[in-house]
Amino acid sequence: MRGPFLTQRAAALALLNGSSRLSRKAGQFLGQLAVDSTPMSEAQTDWLAKLLERAELPSLAEGGAE
């Protein structure tokens, strides 16, 4: 297993390129993360963590949301 994602962009792209099913809302959220490096809110960080967990992908590294 590989280590945690270092950036929100890397995590978002892994989810978008993966085979897990995503809702339209989740896809829009991940697309935004892939192109916009604005720090995530606590709620967004939690949502990304849940999406990564469901897809059985590594978590976001501490400080990777910035």
XYZ file of N, CA, C and O in Angstrom:
264
model
N 0.843 -1.189 0.000
C 0.000 0.000 0.000
C 0.880 1.241 0.000
O 1.897 1.292 0.661
N 0.472 2.218 -0.750
C 1.272 3.437 -0.799
C 0.889 4.391 0.317
O -0.133 4.225 0.958
N 1.731 5.388 0.521
C 1.517 6.336 1.600
C 0.394 7.307 1.308
O -0.246 7.245 0.265
N 0.160 8.247 2.226
C -0.935 9.207 2.061
C -0.679 10.163 0.894
O 0.457 10.371 0.471
N -1.764 10.726 0.391
C -1.659 11.728 -0.678
C -1.089 13.014 -0.096
O -1.479 13.438 0.992
N -0.187 13.633 -0.812
C 0.476 14.837 -0.317
C -0.312 16.107 -0.597
O -0.109 17.121 0.071
N -1.200 16.073 -1.597
C -2.002 17.252 -1.933
C -3.449 16.849 -2.165
O -3.752 15.712 -2.511
N -4.341 17.818 -1.986
C -5.753 17.571 -2.257
C -5.953 17.284 -3.741
O -6.813 16.487 -4.113
N -5.147 17.881 -4.595
C -5.248 17.653 -6.039
C -4.942 16.192 -6.372
O -5.668 15.550 -7.125
N -3.884 15.654 -5.793
C -3.512 14.264 -6.045
C -4.601 13.309 -5.569
O -4.936 12.334 -6.259
N -5.172 13.590 -4.411
C -6.246 12.749 -3.886
C -7.481 12.814 -4.787
O -8.084 11.789 -5.110
N -7.839 14.026 -5.206
C -9.010 14.204 -6.067
C -8.813 13.491 -7.401
O -9.723 12.809 -7.888
N -7.649 13.630 -7.998
C -7.393 12.984 -9.290
C -7.414 11.465 -9.165
O -7.914 10.769 -10.065
N -6.911 10.940 -8.067
C -6.937 9.490 -7.855
C -8.383 8.998 -7.781
O -8.725 7.955 -8.349
N -9.226 9.741 -7.105
C -10.634 9.357 -7.012
C -11.323 9.465 -8.368
O -12.095 8.581 -8.754
N -11.062 10.541 -9.095
C -11.688 10.718 -10.403
C -11.220 9.673 -11.409
O -11.988 9.247 -12.275
N -9.987 9.254 -11.308
C -9.439 8.261 -12.240
C -9.695 6.825 -11.800
O -9.420 5.893 -12.559
N -10.210 6.648 -10.604
C -10.448 5.312 -10.074
C -11.735 4.709 -10.600
O -12.433 5.283 -11.442
N -12.058 3.553 -10.071
C -13.236 2.827 -10.541
C -14.420 2.906 -9.585
O -15.460 2.304 -9.856
N -14.292 3.644 -8.486
C -15.417 3.740 -7.551
C -16.495 4.655 -8.130
O -16.207 5.594 -8.875
N -17.726 4.351 -7.768
C -18.854 5.155 -8.252
C -18.917 6.457 -7.470
O -18.825 6.459 -6.244
N -19.090 7.539 -8.191
C -19.188 8.861 -7.576
C -20.485 9.526 -8.009
O -20.905 9.382 -9.158
N -21.092 10.263 -7.113
C -22.270 11.049 -7.486
C -21.813 12.257 -8.302
O -20.625 12.612 -8.320
N -22.757 12.879 -8.954
C -22.439 14.100 -9.712
C -21.872 15.160 -8.782
O -20.896 15.833 -9.106
N -22.471 15.283 -7.595
C -22.010 16.278 -6.621
C -20.576 15.986 -6.189
O -19.748 16.893 -6.094
N -20.271 14.717 -5.936
C -18.905 14.345 -5.552
C -17.935 14.618 -6.696
O -16.828 15.113 -6.472
N -18.345 14.323 -7.926
C -17.495 14.586 -9.085
C -17.191 16.068 -9.246
O -16.061 16.454 -9.551
N -18.202 16.896 -9.034
C -17.993 18.345 -9.120
C -17.039 18.818 -8.024
O -16.154 19.646 -8.275
N -17.233 18.301 -6.833
C -16.365 18.651 -5.711
C -14.919 18.261 -6.012
O -13.992 19.054 -5.841
N -14.714 17.044 -6.496
C -13.360 16.571 -6.799
C -12.740 17.351 -7.952
O -11.544 17.645 -7.934
N -13.538 17.703 -8.943
C -13.034 18.518 -10.043
C -12.558 19.877 -9.557
O -11.521 20.379 -9.988
N -13.307 20.456 -8.626
C -12.903 21.738 -8.044
C -11.581 21.592 -7.304
O -10.681 22.428 -7.439
N -11.442 20.513 -6.531
C -10.192 20.300 -5.787
C -9.003 20.106 -6.723
O -7.884 20.498 -6.399
N -9.254 19.491 -7.878
C -8.177 19.208 -8.822
C -7.615 20.478 -9.454
O -6.450 20.513 -9.825
N -8.441 21.518 -9.572
C -7.978 22.733 -10.261
C -7.803 23.948 -9.360
O -7.204 24.940 -9.761
N -8.329 23.891 -8.144
C -8.287 25.042 -7.244
C -7.568 24.656 -5.953
O -8.024 23.788 -5.220
N -6.467 25.291 -5.681
C -5.669 24.945 -4.508
C -6.080 25.696 -3.237
O -5.375 25.660 -2.233
N -7.239 26.363 -3.281
C -7.731 27.053 -2.092
C -7.880 26.035 -0.954
O -8.401 24.941 -1.184
N -7.428 26.366 0.244
C -7.566 25.422 1.357
C -9.020 24.995 1.562
O -9.943 25.792 1.406
N -9.199 23.729 1.907
C -10.536 23.196 2.126
C -11.041 23.566 3.510
O -10.254 23.727 4.446
N -12.363 23.650 3.619
C -12.987 23.838 4.927
C -12.922 22.501 5.672
O -12.589 21.462 5.093
N -13.270 22.530 6.943
C -13.280 21.299 7.732
C -14.272 20.291 7.150
O -13.991 19.097 7.067
N -15.437 20.786 6.716
C -16.449 19.900 6.131
C -15.946 19.274 4.830
O -16.164 18.084 4.576
N -15.264 20.057 4.006
C -14.714 19.530 2.752
C -13.622 18.501 3.026
O -13.546 17.474 2.356
N -12.786 18.777 4.014
C -11.731 17.837 4.386
C -12.334 16.515 4.840
O -11.870 15.437 4.460
N -13.400 16.596 5.636
C -14.079 15.381 6.100
C -14.688 14.606 4.938
O -14.620 13.381 4.894
N -15.304 15.322 3.993
C -15.939 14.667 2.848
C -14.887 13.966 1.991
O -15.065 12.824 1.581
N -13.777 14.637 1.743
C -12.705 14.020 0.961
C -12.188 12.769 1.671
O -11.976 11.735 1.027
N -12.036 12.838 2.972
C -11.568 11.680 3.739
C -12.539 10.509 3.592
O -12.117 9.356 3.413
N -13.834 10.778 3.639
C -14.837 9.729 3.483
C -14.796 9.123 2.084
O -14.910 7.909 1.917
N -14.645 9.969 1.059
C -14.565 9.467 -0.310
C -13.332 8.585 -0.502
O -13.411 7.532 -1.149
N -12.209 8.999 0.061
C -10.984 8.198 -0.038
C -11.151 6.865 0.684
O -10.742 5.820 0.167
N -11.768 6.902 1.855
C -11.964 5.673 2.629
C -12.871 4.696 1.881
O -12.578 3.511 1.788
N -13.985 5.211 1.328
C -14.902 4.343 0.580
C -14.241 3.708 -0.633
O -14.565 2.587 -1.006
N -13.335 4.454 -1.256
C -12.632 3.946 -2.438
C -11.424 3.094 -2.058
O -10.695 2.631 -2.931
N -11.208 2.930 -0.749
C -10.069 2.154 -0.240
C -8.731 2.703 -0.734
O -7.831 1.970 -1.101
N -8.653 4.037 -0.725
C -7.416 4.748 -1.105
C -6.772 5.318 0.157
O -7.445 5.495 1.175
N -5.468 5.617 0.085
C -4.804 6.231 1.253
C -5.454 7.562 1.630
O -6.119 8.203 0.810
N -5.238 7.976 2.830
C -5.771 9.245 3.307
C -4.931 10.421 2.786
O -3.909 10.221 2.142
N -5.408 11.614 3.086
C -4.662 12.829 2.760
C -3.647 13.060 3.876
O -3.981 12.961 5.060
N -2.413 13.347 3.513
C -1.367 13.591 4.508
C -1.712 14.799 5.367
O -2.399 15.725 4.909
N -1.272 14.788 6.585
C -1.463 15.932 7.480
C -0.883 17.157 6.795
O 0.258 17.148 6.350
N -1.686 18.214 6.666
C -1.224 19.417 5.979
C -1.400 19.336 4.470
O -1.120 20.291 3.770
N -1.898 18.225 3.959
C -2.073 18.063 2.514
C -3.254 18.826 1.953
O -3.408 18.951 0.759
N -4.084 19.363 2.830
C -5.244 20.124 2.380
C -4.871 21.548 1.983
O -5.680 22.286 1.496
N -3.636 21.917 2.183
C -3.226 23.294 1.880
C -2.560 23.364 0.538
O -2.051 22.438 0.011
